[in-house]
Amino acid sequence: MKAAVIVFPGSNCDRDLAEAFRAAGADVTMVWHKDSDLPKGVDIVGIPGGFSFGDYLRCGAIASRSPICSAVVEHTKRGGYAMGVCNGFQVLTETGILPGALLRNAGLKYICKTVQLKVETSNSAFTSGYNAGDVLGIPIAHHDGNYYADAATLDALKGEDRVAFTYAENPNGSQRDIAGVLSANRRVLGMMPHPERAADPGHGGTDGAAMFRALVGVLTPA
Amino acid sequence: MQEPAITPELVAAHGLKPDEYERILEIIGREPTFTELGIFSAMWNEHCSYKSSKRWLRTLPTSGPQVICGPGENAGVVDIGDGQAIIFKMESHNHPSYIEPYQGAATGVGGILRDVFTMGARPVASMNALSFGLPSHPKTRSLVSGVVAGVGGYGNCFGVPCVGGEVRFHAAYNGNCLVNAFAAGLADADKIFYSAASGVGMPVVYLGAKTGRDGVGGATMASAEFDDTIEEKRPTVQVGDPFTEKCLMEACLELMATGAVISIQDMGAAGLTCSAVEMGDKGGLGVRLDLEKVPVREKAMTAYEMMLSESQERMLMVLRPEKEAEAKAVFDKWDLDFAIVGETIAEDRFLIMLNNEVKADLPLSKLSSEAPEYDRPWVPTPAAKPLADAPEIDAIEGLRALIGSPNYGAKNWVFEQYDTMVMADSARTPGAGAGIIRVHGTKKALAFTSDVTPRYVKANPEEGGKQAVAEAYRNLTAAGALPLASTDNLNFGNPEKPEIMGQFVGAIKGIGAACAALDMPIVSGNVSLYNETDGSAILPTPTIGAVGLIADTAQIIPQAVREGDVALLIGETKGHLGQSALLAEAFGREEGDAPAVDLAAEKRNGEFVRANYARLNACTDLGDGGLALAAFEMAEAAGLGVTLSVATTAQLFGEDQARYLVACSAEAAKALAEAAAKAGVPVAEVGRFGGKTVSLGGAAAPLAELSALYRGSFAKAVA
């Protein structure tokens, strides 16, 4: 499997995401935001956490106008896979690839801690390594992770089984406890928690590793 | 623009004493220009010149086989084996944080991160030691929320994990909070960058953010006491931009890898002045600057303003001329300003030009090497009277008094606002002794701690100074780490008062003795004096930041207390209650002497713990709150109760030094007792972990109830 991890100025989880992919067996290329094309033959694009462009204007807004993001939109339109973690999720909603928006946490403070995440569906390349109902310990680290969408969108996400993860205890005010959502074709995942920070025994938890393993399993040609 | 005439009032407003001004006249043989006066004021203030402290700082142990570079550079450099080095320093941003908490704290973090990556290291860990006034004081809540948000706002965006720190409250900080920021970075030992310029005619290059009028005179402000005109000083606080700093760090590290950098210095206190003088002075060269080439973000800035601006996220470098194009390409990639603003010259001159007009022309070496130095009069702190009538208290009531106070309650409210896991190498996040990060791509790990007990230092500066180092040693040891080296952030009141200077001298003696005995040389540091408001000084607070090495992550002592584990106390208990946390929190008394520190016992007991790491399920150092608080915290973290068999107030809450509490199996306890007998280390079984009750001597309470108190007290006090 070939993965591309996008690097914006201000990305600070790019290395961590790349290493989680690599540990699962992927071949990873780092791609600078000023590039206008993805490397040839990329199976999945990873958009990492951090503070792209300092979170100025609106989290993810400036990054979503970067040259590389046009290529990412094209890639997903062609049915390509992508995952955005934390700031990457914010970028994906700003590009319109995923619905909704991430607002400031309800408590108005930045929160960093390990939370309990409930797997809502195993029906995706990202979550096929889990069973629906599994509870995972995965860290969050964000100031703007409060998922918002209008009622019709939320109903549709639920109806189409596109809510990937929910919080067992809602830390940030997200509607319907949503922590991660899938695109309509189930090939794009955006999530606020950081699975790449729970992918190695040295992290203190490995509940996120199954996501990267499952992706490599699905996307590696037999 | 007409520059103001040099009057005694103007000289005084620059924080220069009449005799210091006389010295200036002597050095240059004429009246200084306005810009020159500003330059002298920037270089000779306490913050930049260390004029009151230098004499004493020289007495500290700063060398050892592990030390690659001691004090004097941007940060200290310590060998961690395999050709790698850890580069670290701690620095205060007290005055700015009190005036403008968010930006003051944020730029404190930004400054210390710059000190680390200036030397070629990628920052991998940070800590913050914060001291505030009483929670009931009207300013405290806004200071706590602003400072914590500022620390988080900068560090989180920059992307460095916070792995530890301290938060304390005491009335002595009501008018003067302390914000001490620590940062550490990793680099290859043969790829460290220093500030000394070399070569004549080399381009002096300005990098990073543009220069504005913010922070003009900041270092001078930070060298004065506060009074009721404090609000007027708000414009001297800088505004931070962590995004630019992150880009600056990435760009600097990329540039360093090209081999273009001869020397580099960040622009911190006193900005362009201090950085240019430092590079010239260390290299024995002069520097010429053409200020019209400096990237500015405001119109019509004067030479005075440009030389004294403390705008953040800026660097000065001396580059190899043939690499200029390569260097510019790196900075264009990161969209950062890059301008050649001057050159190195052979004469001992600091020549400042603006549009071909000479604005300052000073002998460069006199600005730094020959800055004033004082042997301030000092009086030894009178010996503290031993504690009379030590109180008795129901042990659970005593524990409640501690864990119900924001000083000893859980600090999650603070730490959860910091990214403690970015870079994905954090092996232990804040809240339980030393923080630990893995050294990326190796089996090694590093432990970090920051410690001081200001009550002790006030009662007995020398023992208190020793204790700060000893506690750091124990915290590193309890994580399984070999203590390597330290950094000191010395926060005191007005050094012109002999009793304050006496505290300083006493603390330095204690710190020096402990660093020598425990082999933890001081490799970097910072002095913050004049921490007084309306004549009332803070508690003397010499914060010690320390780093330890764990050769293999398998040697980390876990924090995995198990049901049925034996509670074993290592070290000798005498029951010292003078200046204890119990006395302060439960009885409102700060009396008695600080506990004595036996450095030989510290070393012996520490070596014993490290040698026996494999037998321990958990280990903690005993400090504030003694055995009772340590046992509660260790049990609570595991969701277990604990039963201690010792019963007296002095045994439970005494703060004797050189002690550890460990949890281990009954089998391991037996083996430890045998090993301890051989090593001459006192060991005593004091109880068992398990169940859901906390039982201290005869008194008992449900774990759940105490846990709720412990986890809620901080937010209740300040949120």
XYZ file of C-alpha atoms in Angstrom, chain B residues 147-695:
549
model
C -0.970 31.643 32.044
C -2.115 28.045 31.540
C -3.897 28.968 28.299
C -0.815 30.873 27.131
C 1.568 28.006 27.899
C -0.761 25.596 26.095
C -1.535 27.966 23.246
C 2.121 28.272 22.334
C 3.450 24.781 23.077
C 0.474 22.919 21.586
C 0.690 24.770 18.299
C 4.468 24.505 18.137
C 4.092 20.775 18.729
C 6.262 19.949 21.727
C 4.876 17.670 24.436
C 4.613 19.052 27.949
C 5.889 16.308 30.226
C 5.893 17.890 33.651
C 6.060 20.874 35.901
C 4.749 22.331 39.110
C 1.879 24.559 40.169
C 1.840 26.143 43.598
C -0.101 28.816 45.448
C 1.188 31.039 48.234
C 0.356 34.531 49.463
C 3.936 35.632 48.772
C 3.177 35.421 45.032
C 0.006 37.540 45.235
C 1.657 40.471 43.508
C 4.257 38.619 41.459
C 3.521 35.248 39.890
C 6.332 33.042 38.579
C 6.329 31.401 35.165
C 9.417 29.244 34.640
C 9.519 27.461 31.298
C 11.802 24.534 30.516
C 12.544 23.027 27.132
C 14.786 20.214 25.957
C 15.789 19.174 22.481
C 17.684 16.348 20.803
C 20.592 16.710 18.420
C 23.604 14.795 17.202
C 26.496 15.653 19.506
C 28.697 16.666 16.585
C 26.052 18.942 15.050
C 25.596 21.548 17.775
C 25.496 25.202 16.739
C 27.037 27.959 18.842
C 26.759 31.725 18.923
C 30.389 32.784 18.396
C 30.831 34.473 15.025
C 33.976 33.800 13.033
C 35.488 35.397 9.956
C 35.588 39.054 8.940
C 33.188 40.370 6.295
C 30.719 37.551 6.806
C 27.080 38.408 6.173
C 24.902 38.928 9.241
C 21.485 37.590 8.327
C 18.124 38.362 9.872
C 15.521 35.591 9.800
C 11.972 35.021 10.900
C 9.218 37.445 11.791
C 9.269 41.165 11.101
C 10.326 43.703 13.714
C 7.636 45.796 15.353
C 7.444 48.124 18.312
C 6.350 45.411 20.751
C 8.475 44.662 23.750
C 10.656 47.779 23.460
C 12.413 47.934 26.821
C 11.077 44.573 27.975
C 14.290 43.366 29.557
C 14.618 46.622 31.475
C 11.022 46.254 32.697
C 11.790 42.724 33.830
C 14.629 44.057 35.936
C 12.494 46.387 38.060
C 10.127 45.933 40.964
C 6.413 46.428 40.443
C 4.268 49.207 41.838
C 0.865 50.684 40.981
C 2.016 51.915 37.574
C 2.132 48.337 36.349
C -0.698 48.743 33.817
C 1.448 51.298 31.983
C 4.000 48.569 31.346
C 1.634 46.410 29.282
C 3.129 47.560 25.939
C 6.513 46.186 27.004
C 5.090 42.639 26.788
C 5.623 40.893 23.463
C 3.019 39.058 21.436
C 3.758 35.474 20.438
C 3.090 33.670 17.170
C 3.747 29.960 17.678
C 2.948 29.184 14.051
C 5.789 31.398 12.834
C 8.067 29.866 15.446
C 7.239 26.341 14.273
C 8.095 27.377 10.703
C 11.248 29.150 11.927
C 12.361 26.000 13.736
C 11.814 23.786 10.694
C 13.587 26.304 8.479
C 16.547 26.688 10.858
C 17.017 22.939 11.161
C 16.857 22.562 7.363
C 19.314 25.421 6.931
C 21.723 23.994 9.490
C 21.726 20.714 7.604
C 23.022 22.520 4.486
C 26.201 23.616 6.257
C 25.476 27.310 5.630
C 25.398 28.419 9.258
C 28.594 29.703 10.923
C 26.904 30.970 14.068
C 23.394 31.625 15.234
C 21.702 33.468 18.059
C 18.010 33.909 18.746
C 16.595 37.338 19.413
C 15.153 37.167 22.882
C 15.525 39.775 25.585
C 16.864 43.009 24.113
C 16.391 41.539 20.618
C 18.762 42.679 17.910
C 21.113 44.376 20.373
C 21.766 41.404 22.571
C 21.985 38.823 19.781
C 24.413 40.856 17.652
C 26.626 41.771 20.604
C 26.683 38.171 21.802
C 27.811 36.819 18.421
C 30.478 39.483 18.038
C 31.738 39.329 21.591
C 32.076 35.534 21.653
C 33.895 35.580 18.328
C 36.166 38.525 19.219
C 34.733 40.512 16.315
C 32.852 43.720 15.678
C 29.478 43.977 13.978
C 28.012 46.564 11.615
C 24.267 46.692 11.113
C 22.380 48.647 8.462
C 18.994 49.029 10.040
C 17.141 50.123 6.911
C 17.529 46.507 5.755
C 15.738 45.069 8.797
C 12.286 43.707 7.841
C 9.789 45.840 9.776
C 6.056 45.661 10.194
C 5.578 49.270 11.253
C 6.469 52.515 9.512
C 9.077 55.031 10.580
C 10.715 52.925 13.259
C 13.707 54.631 14.822
C 17.093 53.024 15.378
C 16.332 53.045 19.100
C 13.110 51.106 18.600
C 14.629 48.581 16.224
C 17.573 47.902 18.503
C 15.360 47.408 21.572
C 12.315 45.707 20.058
C 11.560 42.291 21.499
C 9.354 41.146 18.647
C 9.270 37.378 18.799
C 10.250 34.563 16.447
C 13.412 36.200 15.103
C 16.946 34.893 14.605
C 20.297 36.360 13.716
C 22.856 34.232 11.886
C 26.274 34.565 10.396
C 26.254 32.635 7.139
C 28.811 31.334 4.716
C 28.536 33.804 1.815
C 28.754 31.101 -0.833
C 25.658 29.395 0.622
C 23.453 32.460 0.493
C 21.230 31.292 -2.363
C 20.714 27.899 -0.744
C 19.804 29.571 2.526
C 17.361 31.936 0.911
C 15.611 29.019 -0.819
C 14.941 27.352 2.552
C 13.388 30.491 3.953
C 11.332 31.104 0.839
C 9.970 27.576 1.178
C 8.753 28.418 4.686
C 7.609 31.938 3.708
C 9.840 33.602 6.301
C 11.688 36.908 6.048
C 15.361 36.678 5.216
C 17.577 39.725 4.911
C 21.273 40.488 5.059
C 21.388 43.320 7.565
C 25.083 43.756 8.177
C 28.471 42.103 8.399
C 31.179 41.100 10.825
C 34.077 43.558 11.068
C 37.599 43.279 12.409
C 37.517 46.261 14.799
C 36.009 46.048 18.260
C 33.020 48.101 17.177
C 29.246 47.887 17.341
C 28.360 50.195 14.499
C 24.671 50.901 13.932
C 23.723 52.713 10.744
C 20.311 53.852 9.545
C 20.125 55.284 6.029
C 23.875 55.957 6.111
C 23.638 57.875 9.352
C 25.588 56.636 12.365
C 23.155 55.927 15.188
C 25.521 54.153 17.530
C 29.229 53.494 17.493
C 30.375 51.630 20.584
C 33.257 49.366 21.580
C 31.437 46.022 21.298
C 33.412 44.052 23.865
C 32.654 46.630 26.566
C 28.927 46.011 26.204
C 29.022 42.408 27.285
C 32.279 41.139 28.753
C 32.832 44.373 30.666
C 29.288 44.927 31.843
C 29.089 45.941 35.495
C 29.409 43.242 38.073
C 28.455 43.692 41.700
C 29.425 42.014 44.890
C 26.183 43.001 46.566
C 26.226 43.178 50.339
C 24.444 40.252 51.900
C 23.590 38.973 55.341
C 23.162 35.296 56.129
C 19.570 34.249 56.784
C 19.181 33.843 60.563
C 18.980 30.205 61.634
C 15.362 29.053 61.870
C 14.091 28.020 65.288
C 13.177 24.353 65.484
C 9.441 23.684 65.443
C 7.991 23.949 68.929
C 4.823 22.009 69.881
C 4.513 19.812 66.767
C 0.782 19.170 66.360
C -1.079 15.853 66.216
C -3.955 15.370 63.808
C -6.329 12.593 62.817
C -4.462 11.127 59.845
C -7.425 11.203 57.458
C -8.175 14.797 58.414
C -4.539 15.632 57.710
C -4.725 13.913 54.327
C -7.966 15.739 53.515
C -6.317 19.084 54.319
C -3.577 18.285 51.792
C -5.532 16.776 48.917
C -8.332 19.315 49.340
C -5.821 22.111 48.697
C -4.991 23.143 45.122
C -1.338 22.797 46.116
C -1.632 19.030 46.494
C -4.814 18.155 44.614
C -4.532 16.513 41.177
C -3.459 19.012 38.519
C -5.315 17.534 35.551
C -7.158 20.832 35.068
C -3.786 22.286 34.100
C -2.094 19.404 32.307
C -5.076 18.483 30.146
C -4.808 21.925 28.545
C -1.335 21.007 27.305
C -0.582 18.570 24.502
C 1.342 15.964 26.466
C 1.575 13.359 23.699
C 2.471 15.087 20.427
C 5.512 13.466 18.750
C 4.141 10.148 20.052
C 7.125 9.430 22.268
C 5.671 10.281 25.684
C 6.098 7.317 27.988
C 4.865 9.158 31.082
C 2.734 12.275 30.947
C 2.550 14.864 33.761
C 0.944 14.295 37.115
C 3.027 11.494 38.569
C 6.657 12.294 39.277
C 9.085 12.750 36.413
C 7.833 12.877 32.838
C 9.422 10.447 30.380
C 9.914 10.556 26.635
C 11.425 7.894 24.449
C 14.457 8.961 22.431
C 12.971 8.561 18.970
C 14.169 5.544 17.081
C 16.270 4.175 19.970
C 15.745 2.028 23.077
C 16.673 4.978 25.285
C 14.386 7.277 27.204
C 14.829 10.557 29.037
C 13.183 11.644 32.276
C 12.462 15.261 33.229
C 11.530 16.914 36.495
C 11.285 20.376 37.984
C 11.474 20.891 41.729
C 11.831 23.329 44.597
C 10.160 23.772 47.979
C 10.156 27.557 48.512
C 9.058 27.291 52.178
C 12.254 25.397 52.913
C 14.421 27.886 51.016
C 12.923 30.772 52.956
C 13.507 29.090 56.324
C 16.946 27.841 55.435
C 18.306 28.879 52.029
C 21.230 26.471 52.045
C 19.297 23.333 53.038
C 16.420 24.473 50.830
C 18.775 24.832 47.874
C 20.145 21.356 48.509
C 16.647 19.966 48.880
C 15.533 21.277 45.472
C 18.372 19.389 43.777
C 17.890 16.303 45.952
C 14.190 16.145 45.146
C 14.942 16.398 41.439
C 17.467 13.581 41.872
C 14.850 11.432 43.598
C 12.140 12.123 41.055
C 14.427 11.039 38.224
C 15.559 8.013 40.196
C 11.976 6.984 40.970
C 11.362 6.809 37.214
C 14.371 4.516 36.830
C 16.581 7.235 35.350
C 20.207 8.079 36.063
C 20.299 11.828 36.849
C 22.585 13.538 34.332
C 22.521 17.296 34.751
C 20.423 20.273 35.806
C 19.355 23.754 34.899
C 18.499 26.373 37.510
C 15.930 29.125 37.345
C 16.658 31.338 40.330
C 13.700 33.552 41.296
C 14.328 35.994 44.115
C 13.374 39.481 45.321
C 15.406 42.677 45.195
C 19.156 41.860 45.339
C 19.918 45.344 46.607
C 18.463 44.258 49.963
C 21.154 42.393 51.921
C 18.696 39.872 53.364
C 17.416 38.951 49.867
C 20.981 38.702 48.599
C 21.645 36.492 51.636
C 18.854 34.127 50.519
C 20.387 34.027 47.059
C 23.887 33.303 48.317
C 22.637 30.615 50.705
C 20.561 28.891 48.034
C 23.483 28.901 45.576
C 25.725 27.291 48.194
C 23.180 24.551 48.814
C 22.494 23.972 45.124
C 26.212 23.842 44.390
C 26.912 21.336 47.146
C 24.051 19.076 46.069
C 24.853 19.253 42.350
C 28.451 18.301 43.109
C 27.562 15.452 45.466
C 24.846 14.016 43.228
C 26.773 14.561 39.987
C 24.134 16.771 38.410
C 26.146 19.759 37.131
C 24.310 22.944 36.227
C 24.592 23.330 32.453
C 22.322 26.309 31.898
C 20.062 28.622 33.810
C 18.467 31.942 34.345
C 18.232 34.439 37.177
C 15.114 36.471 37.851
C 15.555 39.151 40.508
C 13.389 42.042 41.641
C 10.368 39.763 42.081
C 8.748 42.196 44.486
C 5.627 44.267 44.514
C 5.418 47.356 46.676
C 8.480 46.186 48.559
C 7.200 42.708 49.403
C 9.282 39.833 48.030
C 8.246 36.388 46.775
C 9.376 33.264 48.576
C 12.894 32.523 47.347
C 12.209 30.061 44.513
C 15.263 28.489 42.900
C 13.569 26.058 40.527
C 15.731 23.116 39.526
C 15.014 21.448 36.200
C 16.799 18.146 35.754
C 17.248 15.462 33.127
C 17.954 11.771 33.593
C 18.815 8.989 31.188
C 17.161 5.574 30.974
C 19.406 3.305 28.910
C 16.565 0.999 27.883
C 12.833 1.677 28.109
C 12.523 -1.741 29.744
C 14.220 -0.172 32.785
C 11.507 2.419 33.357
C 10.080 1.806 36.827
C 6.376 1.402 36.085
C 3.480 2.875 38.008
C 1.596 -0.350 38.251
C 0.690 -0.931 41.887
C -1.068 -4.274 42.219
C -3.642 -5.530 44.671
C -1.780 -6.947 47.649
C 1.532 -5.213 46.939
C 3.715 -4.436 49.921
C 4.341 -0.749 50.698
C 8.040 -0.425 51.430
C 9.643 2.746 52.727
C 13.256 3.292 51.699
C 15.319 5.772 53.755
C 15.327 6.927 57.320
C 12.275 8.508 58.982
C 12.770 10.914 61.864
C 9.443 12.703 61.601
C 10.526 16.235 60.642
C 7.417 18.445 60.632
C 9.080 21.875 60.490
C 8.001 23.808 57.338
C 5.938 20.778 56.282
C 3.003 20.843 53.912
C 0.774 19.480 56.693
C 1.725 22.309 59.022
C 1.003 24.891 56.310
C -2.219 23.410 54.909
C -3.876 22.011 58.036
C -2.705 24.526 60.615
C -1.756 27.623 58.593
C 1.662 27.569 60.219
C 4.925 28.051 58.380
C 7.310 27.446 61.227
C 10.430 25.569 62.074
C 13.510 24.699 60.102
C 13.658 23.006 56.707
C 14.485 19.298 56.837
C 18.202 18.586 56.720
C 19.514 17.031 53.529
C 22.074 14.248 53.908
C 23.629 14.150 50.451
C 25.497 10.905 51.110
C 22.218 9.226 52.079
C 20.545 10.684 48.982
C 23.190 9.147 46.782
C 23.206 5.796 48.551
C 19.438 5.432 48.597
C 19.095 6.618 45.033
C 21.675 4.130 43.789
C 19.847 1.403 45.681
C 16.521 2.210 44.013
C 18.056 2.321 40.547
C 19.931 -0.937 41.064
C 16.717 -2.674 42.136
C 14.361 -1.251 39.495
C 13.376 -4.702 38.277
C 11.852 -5.600 41.623
C 9.526 -2.574 41.765
C 5.945 -2.311 40.562
C 5.918 1.385 41.398
C 8.139 3.962 43.053
C 7.748 7.549 44.174
C 9.899 10.056 45.960
C 8.702 11.326 49.349
C 8.436 15.086 49.473
C 5.686 17.478 50.536
C 3.075 15.636 52.594
C 5.473 12.809 53.459
C 4.533 9.139 53.510
C 0.780 9.694 53.821
C 0.436 11.801 50.678
C 2.826 9.630 48.651
C 1.008 6.431 49.600
C -2.372 7.946 48.821
C -1.264 9.250 45.414
C 0.343 5.957 44.471
C -2.732 3.962 45.476
C -5.206 6.401 43.937
C -3.433 6.294 40.568
C -3.988 2.532 40.529
C -7.579 2.788 41.753
C -6.663 0.925 44.920
C -6.846 1.552 48.639
C -3.881 1.421 50.980
C -3.369 0.483 54.601
C -0.419 1.976 56.454
C 0.560 0.535 59.807
C 2.469 3.593 61.026
C 0.326 5.893 63.079
C 1.894 9.071 64.392
C 1.464 12.425 62.687
C 5.222 12.838 62.462
C 5.738 9.420 60.855
C 2.906 9.890 58.389
C 3.416 13.520 57.410
C 7.057 14.228 58.307
C 9.159 15.387 55.372
C 12.526 13.763 56.039
C 14.610 13.631 52.878
C 16.329 10.817 50.961
C 13.208 8.641 51.077
C 11.164 6.679 48.535
C 7.984 4.675 48.759
C 7.873 1.580 46.597
C 5.223 -1.015 45.821
C 6.332 -4.578 45.190
C 5.370 -8.203 45.672
C 5.979 -9.862 49.050
C 8.766 -11.880 47.441
C 10.459 -8.796 46.058
C 10.084 -7.079 49.430
C 12.073 -9.840 51.031
C 14.806 -9.612 48.442
C 14.878 -5.840 48.747
C 15.240 -6.049 52.524
C 18.243 -8.350 52.114
C 19.853 -6.156 49.477
C 19.204 -3.072 51.599
C 20.890 -4.585 54.627
C 23.996 -5.176 52.518
C 23.923 -1.659 51.065
C 23.356 -0.015 54.422
C 20.040 1.429 53.298
C 17.174 1.610 55.812
C 14.068 -0.188 54.546
C 10.812 -0.707 56.405
C 7.576 -2.416 55.463
C 4.894 0.166 56.222
C 1.717 -1.374 54.853
C -0.166 -2.911 51.935
C -1.895 -1.677 48.822
C -5.333 -3.011 47.978
C -9.015 -2.870 48.739
C -11.062 0.274 48.405
C -10.250 1.941 51.708
C -7.487 4.321 52.691
C -6.437 3.461 56.199
